[in-house]
Short mmCIF file of C-alpha atoms and ligand atoms in Angstrom, two decimals:
data_model
loop_
_atom_site.label_atom_id
_atom_site.label_comp_id
_atom_site.label_asym_id
_atom_site.label_seq_id
_atom_site.Cartn_x
_atom_site.Cartn_y
_atom_site.Cartn_z
CA MET A 1496 191.27 81.51 86.34
CA LEU A 1497 187.67 83.86 87.95
CA GLN A 1498 188.55 84.98 91.25
CA ILE A 1499 185.38 85.48 93.50
CA ARG A 1500 186.77 89.43 93.17
CA GLU A 1501 186.04 89.14 89.51
CA LEU A 1502 182.90 87.53 89.11
CA LEU A 1503 181.27 89.86 92.38
CA GLY A 1504 181.48 92.00 89.81
CA LYS A 1505 180.40 90.25 86.95
CA ILE A 1506 176.95 89.97 88.49
CA ASP A 1507 176.66 93.62 90.32
CA ALA A 1508 177.25 94.74 87.20
CA GLU A 1509 174.56 93.24 85.66
CA ILE A 1510 172.04 92.99 88.82
CA PRO A 1511 173.85 95.03 91.85
CA PHE A 1512 173.79 93.86 95.93
CA SER A 1513 173.08 97.70 95.99
CA LYS A 1514 169.79 96.94 95.20
CA ALA A 1515 169.27 94.56 98.58
CA GLU A 1516 167.30 95.97 101.30
CA SER A 1517 168.80 97.82 104.15
CA TRP A 1518 168.12 95.34 106.20
CA ASP A 1519 169.35 92.33 104.12
CA ASN A 1520 172.66 90.42 103.70
CA VAL A 1521 174.49 89.85 100.72
CA GLY A 1522 177.81 89.37 98.76
CA LEU A 1523 180.57 87.17 99.22
CA LEU A 1524 178.99 86.17 103.73
CA ILE A 1525 181.67 83.71 103.70
CA GLY A 1526 185.14 83.05 101.75
CA ASP A 1527 187.81 84.75 100.46
CA MET A 1528 188.11 87.31 97.38
CA SER A 1529 190.98 86.27 96.23
CA SER A 1530 190.00 82.82 95.59
CA GLU A 1531 190.07 80.97 92.00
CA VAL A 1532 186.40 80.15 90.86
CA THR A 1533 186.73 76.07 90.40
CA GLY A 1534 182.59 75.78 90.41
CA ILE A 1535 179.44 78.05 91.22
CA LEU A 1536 176.35 76.25 92.85
CA THR A 1537 173.58 77.48 92.94
CA THR A 1538 170.64 77.14 95.64
CA LEU A 1539 167.83 78.77 97.85
CA ASP A 1540 169.08 77.60 100.87
CA CYS A 1541 172.53 76.52 102.04
CA THR A 1542 172.48 73.63 104.06
CA LEU A 1543 174.78 71.26 104.91
CA GLU A 1544 173.48 68.56 102.22
CA VAL A 1545 174.31 71.14 98.96
CA VAL A 1546 177.71 71.84 101.13
CA GLN A 1547 178.13 67.81 100.62
CA GLU A 1548 177.32 68.61 97.17
CA ALA A 1549 179.25 71.30 96.41
CA VAL A 1550 182.24 68.90 97.31
CA ALA A 1551 181.34 65.86 95.68
CA LYS A 1552 180.43 67.85 91.73
CA HIS A 1553 183.95 69.99 92.61
CA CYS A 1554 182.39 73.60 93.11
CA ASN A 1555 184.10 75.71 95.59
CA THR A 1556 181.21 78.71 95.26
CA ILE A 1557 177.58 78.57 96.36
CA ILE A 1558 175.53 81.19 95.07
CA ALA A 1559 172.32 80.68 97.58
CA HIS A 1560 169.03 83.00 98.13
CA HIS A 1561 168.16 83.05 101.16
CA PRO A 1562 171.10 84.54 102.78
CA LEU A 1563 172.68 82.24 105.23
CA ILE A 1564 174.07 84.21 108.42
CA PHE A 1565 171.99 87.60 108.76
CA SER A 1566 173.08 89.56 111.42
CA GLY A 1567 175.12 88.62 115.00
CA ILE A 1568 176.56 85.91 114.40
CA LYS A 1569 177.94 84.77 118.62
CA ARG A 1570 179.67 81.79 118.10
CA ILE A 1571 180.38 79.17 115.59
CA GLU A 1572 179.64 75.33 117.08
CA ASN A 1573 179.76 71.96 114.43
CA LYS A 1574 176.20 71.85 114.78
CA GLY A 1575 173.01 73.83 113.80
CA TYR A 1576 173.78 76.49 111.35
CA GLY A 1577 177.06 76.46 112.82
CA ALA A 1578 178.12 73.52 111.09
CA VAL A 1579 177.40 74.84 107.87
CA ILE A 1580 179.76 77.40 108.29
CA HIS A 1581 181.85 74.70 110.22
CA ALA A 1582 181.74 72.64 106.17
CA LEU A 1583 181.85 75.35 104.37
CA ILE A 1584 185.79 76.86 105.72
CA LYS A 1585 186.01 73.09 106.06
CA ASN A 1586 186.12 72.86 102.48
CA ASP A 1587 187.21 76.03 101.50
CA ILE A 1588 183.63 76.71 99.76
CA GLN A 1589 182.99 80.11 99.14
CA LEU A 1590 179.56 81.38 100.32
CA ILE A 1591 177.15 84.59 98.40
CA ALA A 1592 174.62 85.13 99.18
CA MET A 1593 171.50 87.03 96.23
CA HIS A 1594 168.88 87.33 97.85
CA THR A 1595 167.12 90.80 97.74
CA ASN A 1596 168.48 92.05 94.78
CA LEU A 1597 167.70 89.28 92.33
CA ASP A 1598 164.40 90.07 93.83
CA ALA A 1599 164.83 93.64 92.25
CA TYR A 1600 166.12 92.95 88.75
CA ASP A 1601 163.40 92.39 86.20
CA ARG A 1602 164.68 88.67 85.71
CA GLY A 1603 164.65 87.85 88.63
CA VAL A 1604 162.85 85.61 91.10
CA SER A 1605 159.12 86.60 90.24
CA ALA A 1606 160.31 86.51 86.82
CA MET A 1607 161.16 82.54 86.73
CA ILE A 1608 157.62 81.96 88.52
CA ALA A 1609 156.19 83.94 86.00
CA ASP A 1610 158.02 82.50 83.07
CA LYS A 1611 157.00 78.78 84.74
CA ILE A 1612 153.92 79.78 84.84
CA GLY A 1613 153.63 80.94 81.95
CA LEU A 1614 152.83 84.54 82.22
CA THR A 1615 153.68 87.17 79.40
CA LYS A 1616 154.08 90.44 78.59
CA GLN A 1617 156.29 90.91 81.99
CA GLN A 1618 157.08 93.90 83.69
CA ILE A 1619 157.95 94.80 87.27
CA LEU A 1620 154.95 94.68 89.36
CA LEU A 1621 155.90 97.96 92.64
CA PRO A 1622 158.74 100.05 89.73
CA ALA A 1623 160.82 101.73 92.89
CA GLU A 1624 162.17 104.76 92.29
CA ARG A 1625 165.66 105.89 92.38
CA GLU A 1626 167.38 109.50 93.03
CA MET A 1627 169.05 111.59 90.32
CA ALA A 1628 170.81 115.27 90.49
CA LYS A 1629 171.08 117.62 87.76
CA LEU A 1630 173.43 120.39 86.70
CA GLN A 1631 172.35 123.34 85.45
CA ILE A 1632 175.63 125.73 85.15
CA PHE A 1633 176.39 128.87 82.95
CA VAL A 1634 180.67 128.82 80.92
CA PRO A 1635 181.77 130.98 77.95
CA HIS A 1636 181.10 129.89 75.04
CA GLU A 1637 185.08 128.93 73.83
CA HIS A 1638 185.38 126.80 77.23
CA ALA A 1639 181.79 124.62 76.56
CA GLU A 1640 183.30 122.03 74.90
CA PRO A 1641 186.02 120.88 77.35
CA LEU A 1642 184.60 121.87 80.34
CA LYS A 1643 181.59 119.09 79.09
CA ARG A 1644 184.10 116.42 78.70
CA ALA A 1645 186.07 116.81 81.78
CA LEU A 1646 182.26 116.25 83.18
CA ALA A 1647 181.91 113.47 81.67
CA GLU A 1648 185.29 112.13 82.43
CA ALA A 1649 184.35 112.30 85.95
CA GLY A 1650 180.91 110.39 85.13
CA VAL A 1651 178.65 113.75 84.66
CA GLY A 1652 175.40 112.61 81.25
CA ARG A 1653 175.71 108.74 81.68
CA ILE A 1654 172.05 108.11 80.87
CA GLY A 1655 172.02 104.33 80.87
CA ASP A 1656 173.50 103.22 78.16
CA TYR A 1657 174.56 106.32 76.62
CA SER A 1658 177.25 108.81 77.63
CA ASP A 1659 177.98 112.64 76.99
CA CYS A 1660 174.53 113.60 76.89
CA PHE A 1661 174.05 116.94 77.59
CA PHE A 1662 172.15 119.79 76.18
CA GLN A 1663 173.15 123.47 75.71
CA LEU A 1664 171.69 127.32 75.20
CA GLU A 1665 173.49 130.11 74.07
CA GLY A 1666 172.22 133.07 76.45
CA GLN A 1667 174.16 136.03 78.38
CA GLY A 1668 175.76 136.10 81.33
CA GLN A 1669 176.66 139.80 83.94
CA PHE A 1670 178.37 139.87 86.58
CA ARG A 1671 180.30 142.82 88.45
CA PRO A 1672 183.79 141.91 89.84
CA ASN A 1673 183.97 143.84 93.30
CA GLU A 1674 187.31 145.34 94.83
CA SER A 1675 188.83 141.83 96.22
CA ALA A 1676 187.58 139.39 92.92
CA SER A 1677 190.55 138.24 90.89
CA PRO A 1678 188.17 137.75 87.51
CA TYR A 1679 188.98 135.75 84.34
CA ILE A 1680 186.46 137.97 82.61
CA GLY A 1681 185.94 141.97 82.90
CA THR A 1682 187.40 145.11 85.58
CA SER A 1683 186.43 146.21 89.25
CA ASN A 1684 183.42 148.36 90.03
CA GLN A 1685 182.65 147.38 86.08
CA LEU A 1686 179.39 145.91 84.99
CA GLU A 1687 180.44 143.69 82.17
CA VAL A 1688 178.03 141.59 80.01
CA VAL A 1689 179.39 138.22 78.35
CA ASP A 1690 178.48 135.81 75.79
CA GLU A 1691 177.29 132.45 77.80
CA ILE A 1692 176.70 128.92 77.46
CA LYS A 1693 174.21 126.80 79.40
CA LEU A 1694 174.73 123.35 80.40
CA GLU A 1695 172.07 120.72 81.17
CA CYS A 1696 173.70 117.41 82.56
CA VAL A 1697 172.65 114.49 84.84
CA PHE A 1698 174.33 111.94 86.97
CA GLU A 1699 174.22 110.17 89.73
CA PRO A 1700 174.08 112.00 93.29
CA HIS A 1701 176.85 110.08 95.11
CA LEU A 1702 179.66 111.41 92.46
CA GLN A 1703 179.08 115.02 93.54
CA GLN A 1704 181.74 115.77 95.58
CA GLN A 1705 183.36 114.72 92.21
CA VAL A 1706 181.29 116.30 90.04
CA GLU A 1707 181.50 119.58 92.20
CA ALA A 1708 185.84 119.22 91.99
CA THR A 1709 186.05 119.39 88.13
CA ILE A 1710 183.87 121.76 88.14
CA HIS A 1711 186.36 124.69 89.85
CA THR A 1712 188.85 123.25 88.22
CA ALA A 1713 187.44 122.20 84.67
CA HIS A 1714 185.64 126.39 84.75
CA PRO A 1715 187.74 129.03 83.73
CA TYR A 1716 185.87 131.49 86.68
CA GLU A 1717 186.74 131.88 89.98
CA GLU A 1718 183.13 131.90 91.45
CA PRO A 1719 181.72 129.74 88.64
CA ALA A 1720 177.12 129.60 88.57
CA TYR A 1721 176.21 126.40 88.27
CA ASP A 1722 173.31 124.47 90.64
CA ILE A 1723 172.41 121.23 92.07
CA TYR A 1724 169.52 119.62 92.33
CA ARG A 1725 168.53 116.29 92.71
CA PHE A 1726 165.06 114.94 91.49
CA LYS A 1727 163.45 111.02 91.61
CA VAL A 1728 162.88 108.71 88.42
CA THR A 1729 161.35 105.16 87.83
CA ASP A 1730 163.74 102.10 88.47
CA GLN A 1731 164.13 99.11 86.75
CA PHE A 1732 164.82 97.78 89.54
CA GLY A 1733 161.43 97.34 91.92
CA THR A 1734 159.45 94.41 93.82
CA GLY A 1735 157.69 91.32 92.13
CA ILE A 1736 156.56 90.91 88.42
CA ARG A 1737 153.38 91.44 86.38
CA GLY A 1738 151.82 89.30 83.31
CA GLU A 1739 148.96 88.01 81.70
CA LEU A 1740 147.59 84.85 80.77
CA GLU A 1741 146.99 84.95 77.00
CA THR A 1742 142.75 84.27 77.66
CA GLY A 1743 140.75 85.04 80.65
CA ILE A 1744 139.87 82.09 82.19
CA LYS A 1745 138.62 81.35 85.86
CA ALA A 1746 141.46 81.63 88.42
CA GLU A 1747 140.43 78.05 89.81
CA GLU A 1748 140.94 76.25 86.90
CA TRP A 1749 144.57 78.19 85.49
CA LEU A 1750 145.48 78.18 89.93
CA LEU A 1751 146.25 74.02 89.34
CA HIS A 1752 148.53 74.62 86.68
CA VAL A 1753 150.42 76.63 88.80
CA LYS A 1754 150.42 74.30 91.37
CA GLU A 1755 151.43 71.04 89.23
CA GLN A 1756 153.79 73.69 87.37
CA LEU A 1757 155.12 75.22 90.24
CA GLY A 1758 155.02 71.85 92.71
CA ILE A 1759 152.79 72.75 95.34
CA GLN A 1760 152.13 71.22 98.41
CA THR A 1761 149.26 72.96 99.28
CA LEU A 1762 147.82 76.01 97.42
CA ARG A 1763 145.05 78.41 99.21
CA ILE A 1764 143.04 79.98 97.14
CA ILE A 1765 142.14 83.88 99.41
CA GLY A 1766 139.02 84.85 97.64
CA ASP A 1767 136.56 84.65 94.96
CA SER A 1768 138.56 81.66 92.84
CA SER A 1769 135.59 81.33 89.99
CA LYS A 1770 136.48 84.87 89.19
CA MET A 1771 137.76 84.99 85.26
CA ILE A 1772 141.14 86.73 84.98
CA SER A 1773 143.89 87.95 82.16
CA THR A 1774 146.61 89.86 84.78
CA VAL A 1775 148.70 88.27 87.48
CA GLY A 1776 150.74 90.11 89.80
CA ILE A 1777 153.79 87.82 91.52
CA ILE A 1778 155.99 88.70 94.51
CA SER A 1779 157.74 85.04 95.28
CA GLY A 1780 158.82 84.34 98.90
CA ALA A 1781 157.07 86.21 101.07
CA GLY A 1782 154.83 89.42 99.77
CA VAL A 1783 151.68 89.98 101.61
CA SER A 1784 152.89 93.15 103.83
CA TYR A 1785 152.56 94.75 99.83
CA MET A 1786 148.29 93.43 99.90
CA LYS A 1787 147.54 96.92 99.13
CA GLU A 1788 149.95 98.49 96.65
CA VAL A 1789 149.33 95.22 94.34
CA ALA A 1790 145.49 95.70 95.24
CA ALA A 1791 146.06 99.56 93.35
CA THR A 1792 148.28 97.98 90.49
CA GLY A 1793 143.76 96.58 89.28
CA VAL A 1794 145.88 92.93 88.74
CA ASP A 1795 143.17 90.46 88.50
CA LEU A 1796 145.30 88.10 91.08
CA PHE A 1797 148.26 88.24 93.12
CA LEU A 1798 150.35 85.00 94.31
CA THR A 1799 152.94 85.48 96.90
CA GLY A 1800 153.55 82.74 100.26
CA ASP A 1801 154.02 82.48 103.85
CA ILE A 1802 150.84 84.40 104.15
CA LYS A 1803 149.61 83.72 107.99
CA TYR A 1804 145.71 84.11 109.45
CA HIS A 1805 144.89 87.16 109.53
CA GLU A 1806 146.51 88.71 106.96
CA ALA A 1807 144.13 86.78 104.20
CA HIS A 1808 141.22 88.48 106.38
CA ASP A 1809 142.98 91.78 105.75
CA LEU A 1810 143.30 89.83 101.65
CA LEU A 1811 139.75 89.69 101.84
CA MET A 1812 138.64 92.86 103.08
CA THR A 1813 141.10 94.37 100.87
CA GLY A 1814 139.73 92.29 98.13
CA LEU A 1815 142.49 92.16 96.53
CA LEU A 1816 142.34 88.15 94.92
CA THR A 1817 145.38 86.17 96.69
CA ALA A 1818 147.09 82.35 95.88
CA ASP A 1819 149.53 81.31 98.61
CA ILE A 1820 152.12 79.44 95.69
CA GLU A 1821 154.55 78.64 99.65
CA HIS A 1822 157.68 80.39 99.86
CA TYR A 1823 159.57 77.51 98.22
CA SER A 1824 158.63 78.27 94.51
CA GLU A 1825 160.59 80.68 94.75
CA GLN A 1826 163.31 76.67 93.81
CA VAL A 1827 162.72 77.79 90.44
CA MET A 1828 165.90 80.80 90.96
CA ILE A 1829 167.81 77.67 91.25
CA ALA A 1830 168.02 76.53 87.41
CA GLY A 1831 166.91 80.05 86.90
CA LEU A 1832 169.92 81.44 88.46
CA LYS A 1833 172.44 78.93 86.66
CA ASP A 1834 170.36 80.38 83.34
CA LEU A 1835 171.49 83.65 83.84
CA LEU A 1836 175.22 83.31 85.34
CA GLN A 1837 175.80 81.20 81.81
CA SER A 1838 174.28 83.59 80.20
CA PHE A 1839 177.25 87.13 82.23
CA GLY A 1840 180.15 84.84 80.46
CA CYS A 1841 179.98 82.31 83.92
CA THR A 1842 181.09 78.94 82.71
CA GLN A 1843 180.63 75.77 85.15
CA VAL A 1844 177.83 76.48 87.06
CA GLU A 1845 175.65 73.82 88.47
CA ALA A 1846 171.50 73.62 89.76
CA SER A 1847 171.62 72.00 92.43
CA GLU A 1848 169.69 68.94 92.89
CA HIS A 1849 169.34 68.81 96.41
CA ALA A 1850 165.57 69.98 98.01
CA THR A 1851 165.19 71.64 100.59
CA HIS A 1852 161.44 72.64 101.45
CA PRO A 1853 161.28 72.25 105.04
CA PHE A 1854 157.69 71.25 105.37
CA LYS A 1855 156.72 67.17 103.95
CA ALA A 1856 152.83 67.49 103.81
CA ILE A 1857 151.59 64.38 104.69
ZN1 ZN B 1946 162.41 83.58 100.46
#
């Protein structure tokens, strides 16, 4: 049977918890890493009713999108949110949060909404950037292969699904050792010219210490010559999803379909809804703070939730046609996450049947 630790490892390999925003609180919030998973219940919010549902369905693990615990708990009384924590611990149920890491994933919550409303040609709306490190190092011919092997073992030269990625060029290096040097090649005070290989390769910046230690162990020279520099690449993770409609359609006409597909109580439109649209940007949850970046992508329509009065005026000024699809449209992740987890090889996954919409429309 799968332990919680192994389940988190499986998730992390696809949807790294490190991709969550710094203010977020994701991963195992309540529970025991060594517990064995009897069943997983996916939900948008972890309420008392959802805990009861997990007990009834013999699921000892709940995976919620919204973190139950955000920060600084002062007391856990058996009331309010405390009652939920109580119920989880009493029933030996683990609670995992997959929040902004799931948002940043290209098959995450925005993509699940895009699937539900039929958008094609989906891609990340606002791709994130991430830092990489590049090493260039000069090594005598006969030591190039052993050095490459040692560097590869230290995690250098991995690009996506490829490992051992190196570029090399032949050339000549020169140096003059002084009296106190103990050179591997050459003699004191004499200029030495050596046939060398220049290797170029990339690595994850967090490996730098390990990489430099490997260089000093695997390189024959007393003072290996190398440079390490950082650069930015476009990440495969980011914010929101953009997609296309099969054919151009009047916004208000298509939004009626969106309202029905997402089960939205009230759909509010900001801007000229008679406009013809064919490209759509979605940021699940509350994404209006990205309005300028979204407008710059050139999408015809922006879908997000939780838009306030003054933000709606800002959107009018920006000229970005927007529809408030309510934060609760994220409920598509309940079934969507179940499918994802199953595609990662998890079994006994159930989607919560409990609606956690806090609003009731009359
Ligand atoms: Zn949300």
